[in-house]
Amino acid sequence: MCRFTLYLGPPIRLDSLLMEPDHSLIRQSTNSLERDEPLNGDGFGVGWYATHFTREPAVFRSITPAWNNRNLHNLCRVVASDCILAHVRAATQFSGVNEANCHPFRFRQHLFMHNGDVGSFRAVRRRMMETVCDEAFSNVYGSTDTEHFFAVLIDELIRGGHEGDAAEIMAGALRKAIIRVVDLVARYGGAEPSYLNCALSDGENAVVSRFTDSKEHPPESLYYFVGDLYPRAEIEETREAGADTPALIVSSERLTPGPEWQKIPDNHMVVLRRNLPPEVRPCLD
Amino acid sequence: MCRFTLYLGPPIRLDSLLMEPDHSLIRQSTNSLERDEPLNGDGFGVGWYATHFTREPAVFRSITPAWNNRNLHNLCRVVASDCILAHVRAATQFSGVNEANCHPFRFRQHLFMHNGDVGSFRAVRRRMMETVCDEAFSNVYGSTDTEHFFAVLIDELIRGGHEGDAAEIMAGALRKAIIRVVDLVARYGGAEPSYLNCALSDGENAVVSRFTDSKEHPPESLYYFVGDLYPRAEIEETREAGADTPALIVSSERLTPGPEWQKIPDNHMVVLRRNLPPEVRPCLD
Amino acid sequence: MCRFTLYLGPPIRLDSLLMEPDHSLIRQSTNSLERDEPLNGDGFGVGWYATHFTREPAVFRSITPAWNNRNLHNLCRVVASDCILAHVRAATQFSGVNEANCHPFRFRQHLFMHNGDVGSFRAVRRRMMETVCDEAFSNVYGSTDTEHFFAVLIDELIRGGHEGDAAEIMAGALRKAIIRVVDLVARYGGAEPSYLNCALSDGENAVVSRFTDSKEHPPESLYYFVGDLYPRAEIEETREAGADTPALIVSSERLTPGPEWQKIPDNHMVVLRRNLPPEVRPCLD
Amino acid sequence: MCRFTLYLGPPIRLDSLLMEPDHSLIRQSTNSLERDEPLNGDGFGVGWYATHFTREPAVFRSITPAWNNRNLHNLCRVVASDCILAHVRAATQFSGVNEANCHPFRFRQHLFMHNGDVGSFRAVRRRMMETVCDEAFSNVYGSTDTEHFFAVLIDELIRGGHEGDAAEIMAGALRKAIIRVVDLVARYGGAEPSYLNCALSDGENAVVSRFTDSKEHPPESLYYFVGDLYPRAEIEETREAGADTPALIVSSERLTPGPEWQKIPDNHMVVLRRNLPPEVRPCLD
């Protein structure tokens, strides 16, 4: 399993999101609280948008743990962004620890990350690959269930086209990808459930699901936040703020003790649009 | 492109093969002589057999260059083996530099490495994957043409069964894999030729091809050697010798200036069996 | 802090020591039981002797965690040795996570590793360096308190000369190094105590201390073991045994639940000689 | 030896400096033209200032080669700065390839990098360390001659104080550090000459020396550039420009074929101040 955090809001230094909060993602890499196993030390990744330069987001990934990566600490001090996705990994098998398997994954302007797993992945891997278009196929570089799920999602994004509301297109694609993958697992895998906490963004919008088809266990933990991560007064003083809009955050675990954190209900997704209130809806309907 | 060396003979320290010869593979990682571009600095790998412990060979791989990897230098001093495969890589695109893409690759007791490329790989990648059995499919962890070629070869090895002479089974599988892949490229790729200098071993036998279907260029360079890599007297003094049988070596470039090196003819393969003379034959007939 | 294991006995595969026991060092890297913080994920190192090749031991070190390092897992399957030192690291500050700071450290035929810290290290670092001979000075490549302590110990080893019982020379050098360093801390540092669980070996002998000058806390945990790590019958079947002599192990935590484990008393050291019973004595007299 | 590039001017994406020029530093990492050995593949580092966030510069370093590091390529696309220092390394001995030994090095707001070596370094290393203040001593984390030279330079910077023109303080400190080190080598080393192409910056000013005390060989190559690295029209279109001031660049080799490149005379240094013409003067007088 893993832990992740997604941010959409006024520009913020990576530090302010990933290092400074009481229970930041860095903290969760050694001491996550809502998993049985607290450790997420099998690499990490941070993706962020710098849309004044390019629509295509940047990604920094490493197989060393996030908590002791000096390059990450340096970057976090000086890089600011208005849309950030970060992920700390707990690999299910050591053989897969390499950079190609670190989240977030990228396709065009999209970033994707995942906490959970695809049920019976070894059995359904090639079924997943058979169903996707060539462009989605070519985007797979490693061996994780996440990247293969993302290939199905890319296939749906390409089918969805560019017409209409970007957030809706993304939400529709994620919904269809979940249905497709759960269906493939049912047909070709065993009775193993899937856990699909998935985050997809294009830099201006994001959709994040909290989903499982397990009959016995709830989905992995997931929360969203609307507000100011830091006291407004403190923000005013920093150069990195400057917007009145609230921050939107979705995170595997709450970064701060404040009441602004809402649990996403089982099998629901949250749809985020910059400067608009988040919308919570069922994953499959 | 890349450079590689395969050894089958009396036990020898890795050092004696990879570091000490005048034009060892380590030397070839910075200064290869028979490629246009002398540099092979995008990672490396060494596989070796320790059959007294286990039939499954060990592999040590890294994305740092071979010439400055301290762990490799340490291993080479103290590890001896009677069958060694080593490879230094020149990646065609930086995005693929990760451990999952370093040679040699492993399947059961087999090791495989490659110098060259599959023509129009992006176009035929999924065609290659469609044709292989599940076990071969599941053995792919990265994104190189080599590992995908190896999946086809694994498919042929599995079809070939276990009955009969192991070297012949391997030679037959390699021959069929070359035919299959060249055929897929012709059908689904463009007119781009393939370069398939391929080495496959099971620890007691090996087959190594020097092949291209290019009409304009010869295959990549490849040589074989039968004899003593070091003066026999010197060998006697070391503990690592002790056998009377000659060493068999196949290498992209000659490791030493001696006359024992024979060029493998265009589109031929060499078949090695421990303690027997090597046999050279056409790849395709 | 950190965790370590030292082995002296019949040849054994690294696996049998580092991976297979119930509470092996790999297990301790994620779930150590006798430290407040269970995680030791800031790199690791394994040193071992291959005395039929060379007196100088080999070292394999990495800044990725031990639990997910594929190269380590591969090595452990095929490398056997009759003297092994292994260490998993919990760095006190992320800035120091690089290979030069991973234990064990080497000097000539000696390996050294450490669990604990030198009190007020920043203040006494240069005092430690001022007192050592040039050869000891030149052996420092990184910035850990451990490597600086080892420089003092090397200085004592060089002063000790080669005459006499090697284990006694090593024990005497470790004792004097502890005294020197504790004294330097008292003079130039603050009241900060030192924790000096130190292991030194030459491949045939070893000394391991369990020491602190803290008035408030005991030294870090440390145990020794004499016997067969695996049932004798099982050993007989494997090729890696073949000697009747018992294994001697010293480890930060007990690898197995068996009664053969003895706690080393506070501020004592254990002196190991191949094929002889271990000897426990006070560190300082 | 090594190659480096320093930039002081209007904000520019790292790409525009490090990747895009015909003979950019990335190109020089595989094919440097003005060294005997064209390869600089033993790690790299980039330091840059983001003074709107913090005076302390960021540093990104890695032991993998610059040409194939995906994280570097990602960063270069999205990070812009008005003061950049970048370095590709050719290590003199493989044992020193770790992140602590990659340039540039940092002290407070300063960055430092070096191409060349300190003569008889092993012999004078501890002499250099003996002469510096505690703060300079504590800033040494690795084992390169460069970092030890920097310790002497830090010592001079601290002695120099904060009063007066920052560029002059830096130039004076560099001059004194060169004198001190050359003197130590003469006294405690052999007749081995030093090569000291050194770059020091505080984000607003920089000094770069081209120096050797060799009687037989000239200093390593070094050039400076004043002007627009790209056609002004092209700059106007990008968001990263916006200033009328010319770019100041100092580089081991010329990045472009243009006539704006001037060779720095033997044993001279160039002093750069933002928005002012560069000043060339002798290193030692």
Short mmCIF file of N, CA and C in Angstrom, two decimals, chain A residues 120-178:
data_model
loop_
_atom_site.label_atom_id
_atom_site.label_comp_id
_atom_site.label_asym_id
_atom_site.label_seq_id
_atom_site.Cartn_x
_atom_site.Cartn_y
_atom_site.Cartn_z
N SER A 120 -5.73 -9.74 -7.95
CA SER A 120 -5.22 -10.79 -8.87
C SER A 120 -4.45 -10.19 -10.03
N PHE A 121 -3.61 -9.20 -9.73
CA PHE A 121 -2.99 -8.44 -10.81
C PHE A 121 -2.20 -9.31 -11.79
N ARG A 122 -1.46 -10.26 -11.25
CA ARG A 122 -0.65 -11.09 -12.16
C ARG A 122 -1.52 -11.79 -13.20
N ALA A 123 -2.70 -12.18 -12.77
CA ALA A 123 -3.58 -12.91 -13.70
C ALA A 123 -4.26 -11.98 -14.71
N VAL A 124 -4.51 -10.74 -14.33
CA VAL A 124 -5.27 -9.86 -15.23
C VAL A 124 -4.39 -8.86 -15.98
N ARG A 125 -3.10 -8.84 -15.63
CA ARG A 125 -2.22 -7.85 -16.25
C ARG A 125 -2.35 -7.83 -17.78
N ARG A 126 -2.22 -8.98 -18.41
CA ARG A 126 -2.23 -8.95 -19.86
C ARG A 126 -3.62 -8.70 -20.42
N ARG A 127 -4.66 -9.07 -19.65
CA ARG A 127 -6.03 -8.74 -20.08
C ARG A 127 -6.20 -7.22 -20.10
N MET A 128 -5.65 -6.56 -19.09
CA MET A 128 -5.75 -5.10 -19.05
C MET A 128 -5.06 -4.49 -20.27
N MET A 129 -3.88 -5.02 -20.58
CA MET A 129 -3.11 -4.46 -21.68
C MET A 129 -3.77 -4.71 -23.03
N GLU A 130 -4.45 -5.85 -23.16
CA GLU A 130 -5.09 -6.18 -24.44
C GLU A 130 -6.18 -5.18 -24.82
N THR A 131 -6.78 -4.59 -23.80
CA THR A 131 -7.97 -3.78 -24.09
C THR A 131 -7.65 -2.32 -24.40
N VAL A 132 -6.41 -1.91 -24.27
CA VAL A 132 -6.13 -0.47 -24.40
C VAL A 132 -5.57 -0.12 -25.78
N CYS A 133 -5.72 1.14 -26.14
CA CYS A 133 -5.21 1.61 -27.43
C CYS A 133 -3.67 1.67 -27.42
N ASP A 134 -3.09 1.79 -28.59
CA ASP A 134 -1.63 1.75 -28.70
C ASP A 134 -0.95 2.84 -27.87
N GLU A 135 -1.53 4.02 -27.84
CA GLU A 135 -0.88 5.10 -27.10
C GLU A 135 -0.85 4.80 -25.61
N ALA A 136 -1.94 4.24 -25.11
CA ALA A 136 -1.97 3.85 -23.70
C ALA A 136 -0.98 2.72 -23.44
N PHE A 137 -0.93 1.77 -24.34
CA PHE A 137 0.01 0.64 -24.21
C PHE A 137 1.44 1.14 -24.12
N SER A 138 1.77 2.07 -25.00
CA SER A 138 3.15 2.56 -25.07
C SER A 138 3.56 3.37 -23.86
N ASN A 139 2.60 3.78 -23.07
CA ASN A 139 2.92 4.60 -21.90
C ASN A 139 3.34 3.77 -20.69
N VAL A 140 3.32 2.44 -20.82
CA VAL A 140 3.69 1.57 -19.70
C VAL A 140 5.18 1.25 -19.76
N TYR A 141 5.90 1.63 -18.72
CA TYR A 141 7.34 1.42 -18.68
C TYR A 141 7.78 0.43 -17.59
N GLY A 142 6.89 0.15 -16.66
CA GLY A 142 7.28 -0.69 -15.53
C GLY A 142 6.32 -1.84 -15.32
N SER A 143 6.21 -2.29 -14.09
CA SER A 143 5.47 -3.52 -13.83
C SER A 143 4.43 -3.38 -12.73
N THR A 144 4.07 -2.16 -12.33
CA THR A 144 3.11 -2.02 -11.24
C THR A 144 1.68 -2.15 -11.74
N ASP A 145 0.81 -2.61 -10.84
CA ASP A 145 -0.62 -2.61 -11.14
C ASP A 145 -1.10 -1.17 -11.39
N THR A 146 -0.51 -0.22 -10.68
CA THR A 146 -0.93 1.18 -10.84
C THR A 146 -0.73 1.67 -12.27
N GLU A 147 0.44 1.42 -12.82
CA GLU A 147 0.71 1.93 -14.16
C GLU A 147 -0.19 1.23 -15.19
N HIS A 148 -0.52 -0.03 -14.94
CA HIS A 148 -1.42 -0.74 -15.85
C HIS A 148 -2.85 -0.21 -15.70
N PHE A 149 -3.26 0.07 -14.47
CA PHE A 149 -4.57 0.72 -14.29
C PHE A 149 -4.57 2.06 -15.03
N PHE A 150 -3.49 2.78 -14.91
CA PHE A 150 -3.40 4.09 -15.57
C PHE A 150 -3.52 3.93 -17.09
N ALA A 151 -3.00 2.84 -17.63
CA ALA A 151 -3.14 2.62 -19.08
C ALA A 151 -4.62 2.51 -19.46
N VAL A 152 -5.39 1.81 -18.65
CA VAL A 152 -6.83 1.72 -18.91
C VAL A 152 -7.47 3.11 -18.80
N LEU A 153 -7.03 3.86 -17.79
CA LEU A 153 -7.57 5.21 -17.60
C LEU A 153 -7.18 6.13 -18.77
N ILE A 154 -5.96 6.01 -19.25
CA ILE A 154 -5.53 6.80 -20.41
C ILE A 154 -6.42 6.45 -21.62
N ASP A 155 -6.68 5.17 -21.77
CA ASP A 155 -7.55 4.72 -22.86
C ASP A 155 -8.91 5.41 -22.75
N GLU A 156 -9.44 5.50 -21.57
CA GLU A 156 -10.74 6.16 -21.38
C GLU A 156 -10.62 7.68 -21.60
N LEU A 157 -9.51 8.25 -21.18
CA LEU A 157 -9.32 9.70 -21.40
C LEU A 157 -9.27 10.00 -22.90
N ILE A 158 -8.60 9.16 -23.65
CA ILE A 158 -8.49 9.37 -25.09
C ILE A 158 -9.86 9.19 -25.75
N ARG A 159 -10.58 8.17 -25.33
CA ARG A 159 -11.95 8.00 -25.84
C ARG A 159 -12.85 9.18 -25.48
N GLY A 160 -12.62 9.73 -24.29
CA GLY A 160 -13.48 10.81 -23.81
C GLY A 160 -13.36 12.08 -24.63
N GLY A 161 -12.26 12.26 -25.32
CA GLY A 161 -12.08 13.45 -26.14
C GLY A 161 -11.84 14.70 -25.33
N HIS A 162 -11.84 15.82 -26.00
CA HIS A 162 -11.50 17.08 -25.36
C HIS A 162 -12.70 18.00 -25.15
N GLU A 163 -13.83 17.60 -25.65
CA GLU A 163 -15.00 18.48 -25.61
C GLU A 163 -15.63 18.45 -24.22
N GLY A 164 -15.96 19.63 -23.71
CA GLY A 164 -16.70 19.68 -22.47
C GLY A 164 -15.83 19.99 -21.27
N ASP A 165 -16.42 19.85 -20.12
CA ASP A 165 -15.78 20.19 -18.86
C ASP A 165 -14.67 19.19 -18.52
N ALA A 166 -13.45 19.71 -18.36
CA ALA A 166 -12.30 18.81 -18.16
C ALA A 166 -12.48 17.94 -16.92
N ALA A 167 -13.00 18.51 -15.85
CA ALA A 167 -13.17 17.72 -14.63
C ALA A 167 -14.17 16.59 -14.85
N GLU A 168 -15.23 16.88 -15.59
CA GLU A 168 -16.22 15.83 -15.86
C GLU A 168 -15.63 14.72 -16.73
N ILE A 169 -14.85 15.13 -17.72
CA ILE A 169 -14.21 14.12 -18.58
C ILE A 169 -13.31 13.21 -17.74
N MET A 170 -12.55 13.84 -16.85
CA MET A 170 -11.66 13.05 -16.00
C MET A 170 -12.45 12.14 -15.05
N ALA A 171 -13.52 12.69 -14.47
CA ALA A 171 -14.33 11.89 -13.55
C ALA A 171 -14.97 10.71 -14.28
N GLY A 172 -15.46 10.99 -15.49
CA GLY A 172 -16.08 9.92 -16.28
C GLY A 172 -15.07 8.84 -16.65
N ALA A 173 -13.87 9.28 -17.03
CA ALA A 173 -12.84 8.31 -17.41
C ALA A 173 -12.43 7.45 -16.20
N LEU A 174 -12.29 8.08 -15.03
CA LEU A 174 -11.91 7.31 -13.85
C LEU A 174 -12.99 6.30 -13.50
N ARG A 175 -14.25 6.75 -13.57
CA ARG A 175 -15.38 5.85 -13.28
C ARG A 175 -15.36 4.65 -14.22
N LYS A 176 -15.18 4.91 -15.51
CA LYS A 176 -15.19 3.81 -16.47
C LYS A 176 -13.99 2.89 -16.30
N ALA A 177 -12.85 3.48 -15.97
CA ALA A 177 -11.65 2.65 -15.77
C ALA A 177 -11.85 1.73 -14.58
N ILE A 178 -12.44 2.24 -13.51
CA ILE A 178 -12.71 1.38 -12.34
C ILE A 178 -13.63 0.23 -12.74
#
